[in-house]
Short mmCIF file of C-alpha atoms in Angstrom, two decimals:
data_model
loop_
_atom_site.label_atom_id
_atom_site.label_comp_id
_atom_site.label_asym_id
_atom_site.label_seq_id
_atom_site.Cartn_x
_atom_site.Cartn_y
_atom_site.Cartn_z
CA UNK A 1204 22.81 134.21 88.23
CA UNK A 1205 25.77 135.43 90.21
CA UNK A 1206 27.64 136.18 86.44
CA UNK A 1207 24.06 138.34 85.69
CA UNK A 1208 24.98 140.03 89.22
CA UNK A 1209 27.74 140.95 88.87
CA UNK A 1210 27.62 142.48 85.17
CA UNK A 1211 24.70 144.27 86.59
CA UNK A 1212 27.27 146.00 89.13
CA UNK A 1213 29.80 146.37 86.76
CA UNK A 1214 27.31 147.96 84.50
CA UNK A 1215 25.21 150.39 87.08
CA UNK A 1216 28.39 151.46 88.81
CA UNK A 1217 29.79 153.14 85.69
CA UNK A 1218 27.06 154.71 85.43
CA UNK A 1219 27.57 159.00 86.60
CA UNK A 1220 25.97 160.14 89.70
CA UNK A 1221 23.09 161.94 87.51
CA UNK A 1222 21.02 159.06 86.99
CA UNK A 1223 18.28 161.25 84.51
CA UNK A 1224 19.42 161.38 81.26
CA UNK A 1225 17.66 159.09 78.96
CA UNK A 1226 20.41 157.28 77.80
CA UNK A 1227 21.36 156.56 81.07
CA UNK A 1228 18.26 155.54 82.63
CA UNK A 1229 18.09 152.89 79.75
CA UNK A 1230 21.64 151.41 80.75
CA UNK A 1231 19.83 151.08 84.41
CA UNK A 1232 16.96 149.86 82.68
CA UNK A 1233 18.41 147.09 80.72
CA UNK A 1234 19.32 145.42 83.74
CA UNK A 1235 16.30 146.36 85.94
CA UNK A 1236 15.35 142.69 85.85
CA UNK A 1237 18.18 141.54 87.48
CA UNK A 1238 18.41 144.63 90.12
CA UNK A 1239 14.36 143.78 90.90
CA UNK A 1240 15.57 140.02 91.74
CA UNK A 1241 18.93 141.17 93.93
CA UNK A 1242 17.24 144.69 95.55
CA UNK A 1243 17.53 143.57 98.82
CA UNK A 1244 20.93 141.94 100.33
CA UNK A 1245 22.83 141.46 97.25
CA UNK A 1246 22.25 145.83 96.35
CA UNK A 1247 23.85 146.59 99.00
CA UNK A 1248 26.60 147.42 96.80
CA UNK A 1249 25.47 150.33 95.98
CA UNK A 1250 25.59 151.83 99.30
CA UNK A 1251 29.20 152.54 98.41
CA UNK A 1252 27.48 155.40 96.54
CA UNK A 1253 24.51 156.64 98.54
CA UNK A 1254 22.99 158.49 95.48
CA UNK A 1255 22.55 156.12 93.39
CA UNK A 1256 21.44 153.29 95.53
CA UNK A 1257 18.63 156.18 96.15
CA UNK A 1258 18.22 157.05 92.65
CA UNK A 1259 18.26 153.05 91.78
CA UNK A 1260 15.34 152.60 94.66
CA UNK A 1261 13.18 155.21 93.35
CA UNK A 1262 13.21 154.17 89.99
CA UNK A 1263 12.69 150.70 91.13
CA UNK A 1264 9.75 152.03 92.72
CA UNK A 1265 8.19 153.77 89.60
CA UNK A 1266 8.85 150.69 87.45
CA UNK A 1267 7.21 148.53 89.62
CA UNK A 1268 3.77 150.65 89.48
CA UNK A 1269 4.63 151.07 85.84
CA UNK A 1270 5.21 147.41 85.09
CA UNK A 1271 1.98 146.21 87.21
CA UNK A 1272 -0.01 148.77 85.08
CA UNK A 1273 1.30 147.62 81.80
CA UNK A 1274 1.96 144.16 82.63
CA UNK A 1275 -0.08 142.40 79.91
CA UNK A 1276 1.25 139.18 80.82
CA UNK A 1277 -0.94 139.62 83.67
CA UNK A 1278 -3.71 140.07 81.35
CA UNK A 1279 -3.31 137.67 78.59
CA UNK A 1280 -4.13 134.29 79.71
CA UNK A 1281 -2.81 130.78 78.08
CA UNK A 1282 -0.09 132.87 76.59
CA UNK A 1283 2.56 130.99 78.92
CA UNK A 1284 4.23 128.58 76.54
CA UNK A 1285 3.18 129.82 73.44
CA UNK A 1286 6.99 131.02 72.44
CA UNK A 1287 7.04 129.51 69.11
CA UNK A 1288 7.40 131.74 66.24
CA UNK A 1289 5.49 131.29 63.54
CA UNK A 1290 4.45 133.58 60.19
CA UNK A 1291 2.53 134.80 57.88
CA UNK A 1292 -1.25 132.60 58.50
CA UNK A 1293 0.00 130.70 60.97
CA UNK A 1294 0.95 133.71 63.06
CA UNK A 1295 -2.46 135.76 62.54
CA UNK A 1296 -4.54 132.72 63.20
CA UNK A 1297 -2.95 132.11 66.25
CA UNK A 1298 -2.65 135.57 67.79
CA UNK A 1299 -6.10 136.03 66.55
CA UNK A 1300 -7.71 132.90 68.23
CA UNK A 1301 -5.72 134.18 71.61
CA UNK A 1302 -7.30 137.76 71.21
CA UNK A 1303 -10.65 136.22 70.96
CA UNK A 1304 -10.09 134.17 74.11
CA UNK A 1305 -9.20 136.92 75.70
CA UNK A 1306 -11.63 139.55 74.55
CA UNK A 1307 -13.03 140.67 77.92
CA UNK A 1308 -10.16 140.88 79.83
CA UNK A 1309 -8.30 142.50 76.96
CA UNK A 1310 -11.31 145.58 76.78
CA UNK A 1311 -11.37 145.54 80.69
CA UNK A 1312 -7.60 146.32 80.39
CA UNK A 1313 -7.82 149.13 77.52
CA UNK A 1314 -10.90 150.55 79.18
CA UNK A 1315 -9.49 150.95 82.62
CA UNK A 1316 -6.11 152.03 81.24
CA UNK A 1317 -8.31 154.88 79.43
CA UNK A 1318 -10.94 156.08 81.82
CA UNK B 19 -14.63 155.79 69.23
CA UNK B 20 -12.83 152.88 71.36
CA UNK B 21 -10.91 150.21 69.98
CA UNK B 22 -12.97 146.93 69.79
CA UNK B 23 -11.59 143.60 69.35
CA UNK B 24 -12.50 144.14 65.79
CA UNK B 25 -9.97 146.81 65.82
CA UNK B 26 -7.23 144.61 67.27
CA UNK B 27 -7.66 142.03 65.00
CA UNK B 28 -7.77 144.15 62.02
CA UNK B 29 -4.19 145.60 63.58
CA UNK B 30 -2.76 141.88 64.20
CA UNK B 31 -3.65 140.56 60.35
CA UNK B 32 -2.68 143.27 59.16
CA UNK B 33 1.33 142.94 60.83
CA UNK B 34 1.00 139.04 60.44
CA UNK B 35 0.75 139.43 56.67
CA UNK B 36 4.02 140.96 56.34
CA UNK B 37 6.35 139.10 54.13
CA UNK B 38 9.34 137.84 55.91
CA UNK B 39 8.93 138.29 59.21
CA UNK B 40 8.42 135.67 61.82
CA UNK B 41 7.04 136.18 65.41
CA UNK B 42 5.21 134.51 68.59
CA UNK B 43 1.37 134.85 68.68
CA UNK B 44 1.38 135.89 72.00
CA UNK B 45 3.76 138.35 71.69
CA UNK B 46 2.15 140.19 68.56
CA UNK B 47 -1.03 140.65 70.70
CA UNK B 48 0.69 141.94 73.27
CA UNK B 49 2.44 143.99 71.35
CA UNK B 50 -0.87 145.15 69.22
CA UNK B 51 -2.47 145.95 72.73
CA UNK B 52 0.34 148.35 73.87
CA UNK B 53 -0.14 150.06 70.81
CA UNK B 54 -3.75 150.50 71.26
CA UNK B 55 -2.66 151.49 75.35
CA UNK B 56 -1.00 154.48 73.81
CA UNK B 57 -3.40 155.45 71.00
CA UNK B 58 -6.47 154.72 72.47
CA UNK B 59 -8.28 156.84 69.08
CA UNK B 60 -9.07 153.87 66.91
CA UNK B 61 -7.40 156.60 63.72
CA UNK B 62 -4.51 157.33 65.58
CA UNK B 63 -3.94 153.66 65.99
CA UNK B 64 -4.30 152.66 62.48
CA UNK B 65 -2.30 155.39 61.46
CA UNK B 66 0.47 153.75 64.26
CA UNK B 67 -0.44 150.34 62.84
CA UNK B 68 -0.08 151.12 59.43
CA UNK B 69 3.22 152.54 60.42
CA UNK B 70 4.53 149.62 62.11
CA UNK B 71 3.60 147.56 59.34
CA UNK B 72 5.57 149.74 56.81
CA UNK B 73 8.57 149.74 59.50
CA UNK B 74 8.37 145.64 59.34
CA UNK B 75 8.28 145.36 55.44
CA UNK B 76 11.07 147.65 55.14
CA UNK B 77 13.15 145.72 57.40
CA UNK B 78 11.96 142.32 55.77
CA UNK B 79 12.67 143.67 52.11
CA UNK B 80 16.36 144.93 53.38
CA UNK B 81 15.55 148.41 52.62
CA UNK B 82 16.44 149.51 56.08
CA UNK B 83 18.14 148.17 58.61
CA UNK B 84 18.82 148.64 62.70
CA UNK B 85 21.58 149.51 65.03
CA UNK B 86 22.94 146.64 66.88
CA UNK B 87 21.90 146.88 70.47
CA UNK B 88 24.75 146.08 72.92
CA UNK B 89 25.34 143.67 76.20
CA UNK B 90 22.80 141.48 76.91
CA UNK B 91 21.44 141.97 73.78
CA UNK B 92 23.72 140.77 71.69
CA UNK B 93 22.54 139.82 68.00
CA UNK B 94 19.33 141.83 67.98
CA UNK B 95 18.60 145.11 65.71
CA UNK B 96 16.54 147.98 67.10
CA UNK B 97 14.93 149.82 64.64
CA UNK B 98 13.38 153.19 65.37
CA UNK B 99 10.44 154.68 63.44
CA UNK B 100 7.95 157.17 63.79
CA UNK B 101 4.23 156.70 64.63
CA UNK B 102 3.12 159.03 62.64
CA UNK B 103 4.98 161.03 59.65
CA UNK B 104 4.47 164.29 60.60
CA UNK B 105 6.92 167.02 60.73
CA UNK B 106 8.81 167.15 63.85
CA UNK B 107 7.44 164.02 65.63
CA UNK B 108 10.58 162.07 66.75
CA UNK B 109 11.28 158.39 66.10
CA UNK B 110 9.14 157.21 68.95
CA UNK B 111 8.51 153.55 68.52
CA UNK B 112 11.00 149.97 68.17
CA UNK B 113 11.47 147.02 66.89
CA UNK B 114 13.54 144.90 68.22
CA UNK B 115 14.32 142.15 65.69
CA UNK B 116 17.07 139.48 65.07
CA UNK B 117 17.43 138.61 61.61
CA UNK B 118 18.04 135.34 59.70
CA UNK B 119 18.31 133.73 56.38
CA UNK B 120 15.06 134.13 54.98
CA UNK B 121 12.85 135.98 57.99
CA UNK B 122 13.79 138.06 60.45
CA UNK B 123 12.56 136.93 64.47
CA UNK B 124 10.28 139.99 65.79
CA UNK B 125 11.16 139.95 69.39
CA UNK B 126 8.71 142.93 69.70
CA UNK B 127 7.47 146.16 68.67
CA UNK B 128 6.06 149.20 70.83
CA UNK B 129 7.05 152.88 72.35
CA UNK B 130 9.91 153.28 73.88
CA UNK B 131 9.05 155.93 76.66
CA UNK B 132 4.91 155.31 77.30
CA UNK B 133 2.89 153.79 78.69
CA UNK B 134 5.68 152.16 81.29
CA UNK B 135 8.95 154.00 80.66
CA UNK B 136 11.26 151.90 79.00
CA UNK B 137 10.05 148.76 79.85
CA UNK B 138 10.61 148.29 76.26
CA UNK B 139 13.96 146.61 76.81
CA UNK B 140 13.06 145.16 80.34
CA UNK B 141 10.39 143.60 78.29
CA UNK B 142 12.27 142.11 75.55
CA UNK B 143 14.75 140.63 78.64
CA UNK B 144 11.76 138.75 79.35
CA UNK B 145 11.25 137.67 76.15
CA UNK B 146 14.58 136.36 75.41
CA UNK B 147 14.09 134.14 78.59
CA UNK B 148 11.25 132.74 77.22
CA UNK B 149 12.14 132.02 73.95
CA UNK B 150 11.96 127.96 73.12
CA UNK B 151 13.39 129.21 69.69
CA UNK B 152 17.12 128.09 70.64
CA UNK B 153 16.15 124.99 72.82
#
């Protein structure tokens, strides 16, 4: 964890003051896992540049409404565990037999997501 | 018209019965739900589907190929692709993909920017963490 840390930091604080170019919001991005597990003591760091540890917050922020919208691990049940890759029949049947135990939630989700 | 669960399994057989390409149930639902999160026109998604689906056989076949993505993605391919070939419409959707002698490992496949922007790579972080591929 602490090596994740502190390429995070090493990463972020390269990063230019203007924090709202694409290409630099996905450099912050890619390590917004990370940030989301340190954002309290351990980003402090980033006080040494008050902008960004602003800019860093707010997107923080946004992701986190973002992520809990779009969070479909949320919504698919029994899908913990099931990380084995597979192909072809194998892979249909089995994504297939998880859609159909999850066909309620699954329109609940796409139906509140499009009201 | 709203997509049904007909609709989504239609979309997943249809991406599982690309040649060469190997991925986690889970994650192609998932995956197949974003899409229909962002097209929520059952046409708009097949056309998106469909597209995907060419993207994937491409890739599988070797007739196109990704950029290397860098840091703590090491080893995977992003591929970008249009959702629709129309004039002007930008490359909006990925696949993220690591290949290997015979398949290539989907890691995922969705927008970049919508519905949650650029969760695409926060998402495949949490993918790599759960993969029991290397364990």
């Amino acid at each position: 964890m602490h090596r994740s840390i502190q390429e995070a930091m090493e990463s972020a604080s390269s990063l230019p003051s203007a924090l709202h170019k694409p290409r630099q919001v996905e450099s912050m991005l890619q390590n917004y896992a990370i940030l989301k597990a340190t954002e309290n003591e351990e980003l402090a760091w980033v006080t040494l540049d008050p902008d960004l540890y602003q800019n860093m917050l707010e997107y923080i922020a946004i992701l986190e409404d973002q992520l809990e919208q779009a969070n479909l691990n949320l919504v698919i049940e029994n899908r913990k565990g099931d990380t084995e890759f597979k192909t072809g029949d194998d892979l249909a049947t089995d994504a297939l037999e998880l859609l159909n135990r999850n066909q309620k939630v699954i329109q609940e989700h796409l139906h509140g997501n499009n009201e | 018209m709203a997509i049904t669960n007909e609709v989504l399994a239609e979309a997943i057989s249809l991406v599982a019965s690309v040649d060469g390409i190997t991925m986690t149930p889970a994650r192609l639902l998932e995956d197949v739900v974003a899409l229909a999160e962002l097209f929520p026109e059952v046409e708009r998604f097949r056309i998106a589907v469909e597209e995907t689906v060419k993207a994937l056989s491409m890739l599988a076949m070797g007739k196109k190929e990704g950029k290397p993505l860098e840091r703590n993605h090491e080893g995977i391919l992003s591929y970008h692709y249009q959702s629709i070939r129309v004039n002007g419409q930008e490359a909006d959707l990925r696949v993220a993909y690591e290949p290997d002698i015979g398949t290539l490992f989907i890691w995922q496949f969705g927008h970049r920017w919508i519905p949650a922007d650029a969760t695409f790579y926060a998402r495949l972080d949490t993918r790599k963490k759960e993969d029991a591929r290397e364990t």
